Amino acid sequence: MTEVKYEKNKKLLFLFSRQALPKVKRIRDKEIPSEALFGATDLMDKGWEVEISDHRHVGLFGKFNTRFNLINIATILRIYNSDCIIVKSKFSLMTSIVCRLLGKKIIYKDVMYRKPKPWKWVYTYINFKLASSVICYSPYQARGWEKIFKLKSGSIYTMDYCSDVSFYPKQSYKHNKEQYVIAVGRDPGRDYTCLSRAVEKIGISCKLITLPYLLDEEILNNNKIEVLQRIPYDELFHLYSNCLCAVVPLQKELDYPTGIRGVLEATALGVPTVVSRTPVLEEYFTDGKELMFVDPEDVNQLSNAIKSLANDKNLAESLARNASQKSREEYNMAKYTEQFESIILDVIS
């Protein structure tokens, strides 16, 4: 107990790829879920000294930095006054070098997406070598990147992606085959063209919550698709509570955790969910028990899966019940924080 208390006196500095400080108040006011800051406020609640710095994103430097992912003097000073730096979303060579020069631990968290192009391989490799540790949300992904960069097995830490299930109301699923389907998200890995063609094929309407500029004319002109954007959570929950199912359509050959937040959101809310098959998502849920997996970019499979849920009330209710239970029991922020804290203690001890 004494050792853990001592380690918690270490100061953690979080650096995000965009401004994050305004989210702290919104989390405290229950306007957004705590997973929006990927464990920072949850670690605060467990007694850690945590600072979130937005200094590299403000002013003229911030406008320049959105492209080059650099850090400024104000950020360097905060690194100097911290013990462990946690960088979310992007590798930053300047941050890696500064932390190494100042003798600070640096943890990169969820920074691995599509495998890097040859020209970016060296940049990524150097960051791996300078980092104290790198964390991702998938053993499959970790093994793949360790092989690419010839890293020792187990070099990359893994933990589960989780959601703030206390934020999402546990809703009772009401089956009605005349209901619409819902799809949420703006990740570049989404395949809304496949979804658009699937709902048009079977004649069911779809509420699509994303940014219109991400969609092509085929989707925007589909009269079965209603595009919504930036809606408040209470309205989003209402849409989920009245849908037939949620759909998370993804592109082919994705081996990072794209779509996982959309899946956890829908399942926590007790909605049966159809999702494109990826190696990472298959680590989290079982096909036919908690989710319906379909092959990516396959309009026929996707439309048939939606029809199956429309025509089989028992199947829809079973998937909704099983997935909700698994999401709430296994992928909650208490478990997330426990895993994250364990890795941090291992790195700074």
Short mmCIF file of C-alpha atoms in Angstrom, two decimals:
data_model
loop_
_atom_site.label_atom_id
_atom_site.label_comp_id
_atom_site.label_asym_id
_atom_site.label_seq_id
_atom_site.Cartn_x
_atom_site.Cartn_y
_atom_site.Cartn_z
CA MET A 1 0.00 0.00 0.00
CA THR A 2 2.82 2.44 0.86
CA GLU A 3 4.49 1.85 -2.50
CA VAL A 4 1.30 2.54 -4.49
CA LYS A 5 0.59 5.70 -2.51
CA TYR A 6 4.13 6.89 -3.20
CA GLU A 7 3.85 6.24 -6.92
CA LYS A 8 0.56 8.14 -7.05
CA ASN A 9 2.48 11.19 -5.89
CA LYS A 10 4.17 11.13 -9.27
CA LYS A 11 2.78 13.83 -11.54
CA LEU A 12 1.20 12.76 -14.82
CA LEU A 13 1.03 15.14 -17.77
CA PHE A 14 -1.45 14.38 -20.55
CA LEU A 15 -0.85 15.76 -24.05
CA PHE A 16 -3.66 15.33 -26.56
CA SER A 17 -3.67 15.95 -30.31
CA ARG A 18 -6.35 18.64 -29.84
CA GLN A 19 -7.45 20.95 -27.04
CA ALA A 20 -8.79 18.83 -24.20
CA LEU A 21 -9.10 21.00 -21.08
CA PRO A 22 -12.67 22.19 -21.82
CA LYS A 23 -13.77 18.55 -21.70
CA VAL A 24 -12.84 18.24 -18.02
CA LYS A 25 -15.69 20.49 -16.90
CA ARG A 26 -18.09 18.83 -19.34
CA ILE A 27 -17.20 15.42 -17.90
CA ARG A 28 -17.67 16.69 -14.35
CA ASP A 29 -21.02 18.19 -15.34
CA LYS A 30 -22.08 14.84 -16.90
CA GLU A 31 -22.42 16.39 -20.34
CA ILE A 32 -20.02 13.91 -21.98
CA PRO A 33 -18.66 10.49 -20.94
CA SER A 34 -15.27 10.25 -19.24
CA GLU A 35 -13.82 8.09 -22.03
CA ALA A 36 -13.61 11.38 -23.97
CA LEU A 37 -10.35 12.02 -22.06
CA PHE A 38 -9.21 8.39 -22.14
CA GLY A 39 -8.79 7.91 -18.40
CA ALA A 40 -7.32 11.27 -17.36
CA THR A 41 -10.21 12.30 -15.11
CA ASP A 42 -10.65 8.72 -13.87
CA LEU A 43 -7.02 8.72 -12.72
CA MET A 44 -7.65 12.04 -10.96
CA ASP A 45 -10.53 10.39 -9.12
CA LYS A 46 -8.21 7.61 -7.99
CA GLY A 47 -5.83 10.10 -6.38
CA TRP A 48 -3.25 10.72 -9.09
CA GLU A 49 -1.88 14.21 -9.67
CA VAL A 50 -2.85 14.82 -13.29
CA GLU A 51 -2.33 17.87 -15.50
CA ILE A 52 -3.72 18.29 -19.00
CA SER A 53 -1.78 20.76 -21.11
CA ASP A 54 -3.29 22.51 -24.14
CA HIS A 55 -0.48 25.04 -24.50
CA ARG A 56 0.79 23.65 -27.79
CA HIS A 57 -2.66 24.10 -29.36
CA VAL A 58 -3.31 27.79 -28.65
CA GLY A 59 -2.30 31.00 -30.41
CA LEU A 60 -0.28 31.20 -33.60
CA PHE A 61 1.87 28.26 -32.54
CA GLY A 62 -1.25 26.15 -32.16
CA LYS A 63 -2.35 26.87 -35.72
CA PHE A 64 1.08 25.90 -37.02
CA ASN A 65 1.25 22.85 -34.77
CA THR A 66 -1.96 21.23 -36.01
CA ARG A 67 0.08 19.89 -38.91
CA PHE A 68 3.53 19.27 -37.46
CA ASN A 69 2.75 18.01 -33.92
CA LEU A 70 5.47 20.05 -32.20
CA ILE A 71 5.66 21.38 -28.64
CA ASN A 72 6.39 24.90 -27.39
CA ILE A 73 8.31 26.31 -24.41
CA ALA A 74 5.22 26.29 -22.16
CA THR A 75 4.75 22.59 -22.85
CA ILE A 76 8.44 21.84 -22.27
CA LEU A 77 8.24 23.55 -18.87
CA ARG A 78 5.30 21.35 -17.93
CA ILE A 79 7.20 18.27 -19.05
CA TYR A 80 10.12 19.39 -16.85
CA ASN A 81 7.78 19.69 -13.85
CA SER A 82 6.15 16.29 -14.42
CA ASP A 83 7.27 12.71 -13.86
CA CYS A 84 5.46 10.83 -16.61
CA ILE A 85 4.15 12.21 -19.91
CA ILE A 86 1.20 10.48 -21.58
CA VAL A 87 0.73 11.34 -25.25
CA LYS A 88 -2.58 10.42 -26.89
CA SER A 89 -3.31 9.91 -30.61
CA LYS A 90 -0.06 10.83 -32.38
CA PHE A 91 3.66 10.17 -32.12
CA SER A 92 5.68 13.36 -31.63
CA LEU A 93 9.41 13.08 -32.22
CA MET A 94 10.10 16.45 -30.58
CA THR A 95 8.20 15.36 -27.45
CA SER A 96 10.08 12.04 -27.41
CA ILE A 97 13.46 13.77 -27.64
CA VAL A 98 12.63 16.37 -24.97
CA CYS A 99 11.43 13.68 -22.56
CA ARG A 100 14.59 11.63 -23.14
CA LEU A 101 16.83 14.67 -22.61
CA LEU A 102 14.99 15.62 -19.40
CA GLY A 103 14.95 12.05 -18.11
CA LYS A 104 11.15 11.83 -18.11
CA LYS A 105 9.06 8.74 -18.74
CA ILE A 106 6.90 9.01 -21.84
CA ILE A 107 3.96 6.75 -22.65
CA TYR A 108 2.33 6.81 -26.06
CA LYS A 109 -1.28 5.67 -25.95
CA ASP A 110 -3.45 4.68 -28.91
CA VAL A 111 -1.12 6.16 -31.53
CA MET A 112 -1.07 3.21 -33.95
CA TYR A 113 -3.55 3.29 -36.81
CA ARG A 114 -2.93 2.12 -40.36
CA LYS A 115 0.54 0.67 -40.77
CA PRO A 116 2.97 3.49 -41.67
CA LYS A 117 4.04 4.16 -45.23
CA PRO A 118 7.74 3.52 -45.99
CA TRP A 119 8.64 7.20 -45.70
CA LYS A 120 7.21 7.34 -42.18
CA TRP A 121 8.69 4.03 -41.00
CA VAL A 122 11.92 5.55 -39.65
CA TYR A 123 10.04 8.34 -37.84
CA THR A 124 7.79 5.80 -36.13
CA TYR A 125 10.68 3.46 -35.32
CA ILE A 126 12.65 6.25 -33.60
CA ASN A 127 9.61 7.14 -31.47
CA PHE A 128 9.25 3.49 -30.45
CA LYS A 129 12.88 3.41 -29.37
CA LEU A 130 12.70 6.69 -27.43
CA ALA A 131 9.39 5.93 -25.70
CA SER A 132 9.22 4.40 -22.23
CA SER A 133 6.24 2.41 -23.43
CA VAL A 134 3.53 2.29 -26.08
CA ILE A 135 -0.05 1.17 -25.33
CA CYS A 136 -2.67 -0.07 -27.77
CA TYR A 137 -6.12 -1.64 -27.45
CA SER A 138 -5.50 -4.95 -29.20
CA PRO A 139 -3.12 -7.92 -28.81
CA TYR A 140 -3.56 -8.59 -32.53
CA GLN A 141 -2.47 -5.06 -33.39
CA ALA A 142 0.44 -5.17 -30.91
CA ARG A 143 1.80 -8.40 -32.40
CA GLY A 144 1.55 -6.96 -35.91
CA TRP A 145 3.45 -3.78 -35.07
CA GLU A 146 6.09 -5.63 -33.05
CA LYS A 147 6.74 -7.76 -36.12
CA ILE A 148 6.88 -4.76 -38.48
CA PHE A 149 9.38 -2.89 -36.31
CA LYS A 150 11.25 -5.99 -35.13
CA LEU A 151 10.46 -5.28 -31.50
CA LYS A 152 10.72 -7.82 -28.73
CA SER A 153 7.47 -9.70 -28.14
CA GLY A 154 5.49 -7.97 -25.41
CA SER A 155 7.20 -4.60 -25.98
CA ILE A 156 3.84 -2.97 -26.67
CA TYR A 157 1.42 -2.92 -23.73
CA THR A 158 -2.21 -3.79 -24.38
CA MET A 159 -5.38 -2.90 -22.54
CA ASP A 160 -9.07 -2.93 -23.36
CA TYR A 161 -10.85 0.05 -24.84
CA CYS A 162 -13.76 0.80 -22.52
CA SER A 163 -16.62 3.26 -22.15
CA ASP A 164 -18.13 5.22 -19.29
CA VAL A 165 -21.12 2.91 -18.95
CA SER A 166 -22.52 4.96 -16.06
CA PHE A 167 -23.07 7.78 -18.55
CA TYR A 168 -25.14 5.64 -20.93
CA PRO A 169 -28.64 4.81 -19.66
CA LYS A 170 -29.52 1.14 -19.63
CA GLN A 171 -32.44 1.17 -22.04
CA SER A 172 -34.98 -1.58 -22.65
CA TYR A 173 -34.89 -2.73 -26.25
CA LYS A 174 -38.26 -2.65 -28.04
CA HIS A 175 -38.29 -4.63 -31.26
CA ASN A 176 -40.24 -3.34 -34.24
CA LYS A 177 -39.27 -4.37 -37.76
CA GLU A 178 -40.58 -1.07 -39.13
CA GLN A 179 -37.97 0.87 -37.16
CA TYR A 180 -34.94 2.62 -38.67
CA VAL A 181 -31.31 1.64 -38.28
CA ILE A 182 -28.79 4.02 -36.75
CA ALA A 183 -25.11 4.59 -37.57
CA VAL A 184 -22.82 6.96 -35.67
CA GLY A 185 -19.24 8.05 -36.27
CA ARG A 186 -16.85 9.98 -38.45
CA ASP A 187 -13.77 7.77 -38.40
CA PRO A 188 -12.13 7.63 -41.87
CA GLY A 189 -12.45 3.85 -41.72
CA ARG A 190 -16.26 4.00 -41.94
CA ASP A 191 -17.93 2.70 -45.11
CA TYR A 192 -21.22 4.57 -45.34
CA THR A 193 -21.52 3.84 -49.06
CA CYS A 194 -22.05 0.16 -48.27
CA LEU A 195 -24.61 1.07 -45.59
CA SER A 196 -26.43 3.42 -47.96
CA ARG A 197 -26.76 0.70 -50.61
CA ALA A 198 -27.84 -1.90 -48.04
CA VAL A 199 -30.70 0.17 -46.58
CA GLU A 200 -31.83 1.19 -50.06
CA LYS A 201 -31.86 -2.46 -51.13
CA ILE A 202 -34.18 -3.56 -48.31
CA GLY A 203 -36.18 -0.34 -48.10
CA ILE A 204 -35.43 0.58 -44.50
CA SER A 205 -34.62 4.10 -43.32
CA CYS A 206 -31.38 5.07 -41.60
CA LYS A 207 -30.42 7.82 -39.18
CA LEU A 208 -26.78 8.63 -39.97
CA ILE A 209 -25.02 10.79 -37.36
CA THR A 210 -21.81 12.11 -38.88
CA LEU A 211 -20.47 15.18 -40.69
CA PRO A 212 -22.04 15.73 -44.14
CA TYR A 213 -18.76 16.77 -45.78
CA LEU A 214 -17.47 13.22 -45.22
CA LEU A 215 -20.24 11.79 -47.43
CA ASP A 216 -20.40 11.51 -51.20
CA GLU A 217 -23.34 12.49 -53.39
CA GLU A 218 -24.65 8.93 -53.60
CA ILE A 219 -25.26 8.89 -49.85
CA LEU A 220 -26.53 12.46 -49.60
CA ASN A 221 -29.05 11.82 -52.38
CA ASN A 222 -30.36 8.56 -50.87
CA ASN A 223 -33.89 9.28 -49.60
CA LYS A 224 -33.55 6.42 -47.10
CA ILE A 225 -30.71 8.26 -45.33
CA GLU A 226 -31.29 11.12 -42.90
CA VAL A 227 -28.01 12.82 -42.03
CA LEU A 228 -27.75 14.43 -38.60
CA GLN A 229 -24.74 16.11 -37.03
CA ARG A 230 -23.53 17.30 -33.61
CA ILE A 231 -26.70 16.31 -31.79
CA PRO A 232 -26.80 16.38 -27.96
CA TYR A 233 -26.50 13.13 -26.07
CA ASP A 234 -30.09 13.12 -24.83
CA GLU A 235 -31.31 13.27 -28.43
CA LEU A 236 -28.82 10.59 -29.43
CA PHE A 237 -30.06 8.30 -26.65
CA HIS A 238 -33.62 8.85 -27.84
CA LEU A 239 -32.65 7.83 -31.38
CA TYR A 240 -30.96 4.69 -30.09
CA SER A 241 -33.96 3.78 -27.95
CA ASN A 242 -36.27 3.72 -30.98
CA CYS A 243 -34.07 2.01 -33.55
CA LEU A 244 -34.17 -1.53 -34.90
CA CYS A 245 -30.40 -1.89 -34.66
CA ALA A 246 -27.11 -0.03 -34.84
CA VAL A 247 -24.72 -0.55 -37.74
CA VAL A 248 -20.97 0.08 -37.72
CA PRO A 249 -19.90 -0.36 -41.37
CA LEU A 250 -16.14 -0.47 -41.95
CA GLN A 251 -13.75 -0.66 -44.87
CA LYS A 252 -11.65 -3.70 -45.75
CA GLU A 253 -8.28 -4.58 -44.23
CA LEU A 254 -8.51 -2.48 -41.07
CA ASP A 255 -6.33 -3.84 -38.29
CA TYR A 256 -6.63 -1.08 -35.69
CA PRO A 257 -9.55 -0.48 -33.27
CA THR A 258 -11.65 1.64 -35.57
CA GLY A 259 -15.35 1.39 -34.78
CA ILE A 260 -14.84 0.20 -31.20
CA ARG A 261 -16.31 3.30 -29.57
CA GLY A 262 -19.41 3.12 -31.75
CA VAL A 263 -19.85 -0.55 -30.91
CA LEU A 264 -19.44 -0.01 -27.17
CA GLU A 265 -21.83 2.94 -27.20
CA ALA A 266 -24.57 0.99 -28.98
CA THR A 267 -24.12 -2.17 -26.92
CA ALA A 268 -24.01 -0.33 -23.61
CA LEU A 269 -27.35 1.21 -24.57
CA GLY A 270 -28.80 -2.25 -25.19
CA VAL A 271 -29.14 -2.05 -28.97
CA PRO A 272 -28.46 -5.06 -31.25
CA THR A 273 -25.48 -4.19 -33.40
CA VAL A 274 -24.26 -5.21 -36.84
CA VAL A 275 -20.58 -4.51 -37.49
CA SER A 276 -18.05 -5.17 -40.23
CA ARG A 277 -15.64 -7.91 -39.24
CA THR A 278 -12.13 -6.87 -38.18
CA PRO A 279 -9.49 -8.86 -36.27
CA VAL A 280 -9.58 -6.33 -33.42
CA LEU A 281 -13.36 -6.25 -32.94
CA GLU A 282 -13.43 -10.04 -32.95
CA GLU A 283 -11.19 -9.92 -29.87
CA TYR A 284 -13.89 -8.01 -28.00
CA PHE A 285 -17.17 -9.70 -29.03
CA THR A 286 -18.46 -13.05 -30.28
CA ASP A 287 -20.30 -13.34 -33.57
CA GLY A 288 -23.91 -14.49 -33.15
CA LYS A 289 -23.83 -14.14 -29.39
CA GLU A 290 -23.25 -10.43 -28.81
CA LEU A 291 -22.89 -8.96 -32.30
CA MET A 292 -23.66 -9.81 -35.89
CA PHE A 293 -20.44 -9.65 -37.88
CA VAL A 294 -20.53 -9.21 -41.66
CA ASP A 295 -17.72 -9.06 -44.18
CA PRO A 296 -16.52 -5.50 -44.90
CA GLU A 297 -17.94 -3.76 -47.98
CA ASP A 298 -20.43 -6.57 -48.61
CA VAL A 299 -23.82 -5.01 -49.34
CA ASN A 300 -25.64 -8.35 -49.50
CA GLN A 301 -24.36 -9.58 -46.14
CA LEU A 302 -25.12 -6.26 -44.47
CA SER A 303 -28.65 -6.05 -45.85
CA ASN A 304 -29.32 -9.69 -44.93
CA ALA A 305 -28.10 -9.12 -41.37
CA ILE A 306 -30.43 -6.15 -40.94
CA LYS A 307 -33.33 -8.17 -42.37
CA SER A 308 -32.55 -11.02 -39.96
CA LEU A 309 -32.89 -8.68 -37.01
CA ALA A 310 -36.09 -7.20 -38.42
CA ASN A 311 -37.64 -10.66 -38.87
CA ASP A 312 -36.34 -12.38 -35.74
CA LYS A 313 -37.34 -10.62 -32.52
CA ASN A 314 -35.73 -13.29 -30.33
CA LEU A 315 -32.39 -12.93 -32.10
CA ALA A 316 -32.45 -9.14 -31.82
CA GLU A 317 -33.35 -9.22 -28.13
CA SER A 318 -30.73 -11.88 -27.36
CA LEU A 319 -27.94 -9.92 -29.05
CA ALA A 320 -29.01 -6.71 -27.31
CA ARG A 321 -29.10 -8.37 -23.89
CA ASN A 322 -25.82 -10.28 -24.21
CA ALA A 323 -23.85 -7.37 -25.66
CA SER A 324 -25.14 -4.92 -23.07
CA GLN A 325 -24.14 -7.25 -20.26
CA LYS A 326 -20.66 -7.79 -21.67
CA SER A 327 -20.06 -4.08 -22.35
CA ARG A 328 -21.16 -3.03 -18.88
CA GLU A 329 -19.34 -5.78 -16.99
CA GLU A 330 -16.10 -6.10 -18.96
CA TYR A 331 -15.56 -2.79 -20.78
CA ASN A 332 -16.30 -0.15 -18.14
CA MET A 333 -14.08 2.70 -16.98
CA ALA A 334 -13.33 1.12 -13.60
CA LYS A 335 -11.61 -1.79 -15.37
CA TYR A 336 -10.05 0.55 -17.92
CA THR A 337 -8.52 2.71 -15.18
CA GLU A 338 -7.27 -0.35 -13.33
CA GLN A 339 -5.46 -1.61 -16.45
CA PHE A 340 -4.10 1.85 -17.28
CA GLU A 341 -2.91 2.44 -13.72
CA SER A 342 -1.13 -0.92 -13.69
CA ILE A 343 0.81 -0.02 -16.84
CA ILE A 344 1.75 3.41 -15.52
CA LEU A 345 3.03 1.91 -12.25
CA ASP A 346 5.05 -0.63 -14.19
CA VAL A 347 6.63 2.11 -16.32
CA ILE A 348 7.50 4.58 -13.54
CA SER A 349 8.58 2.07 -10.89
#
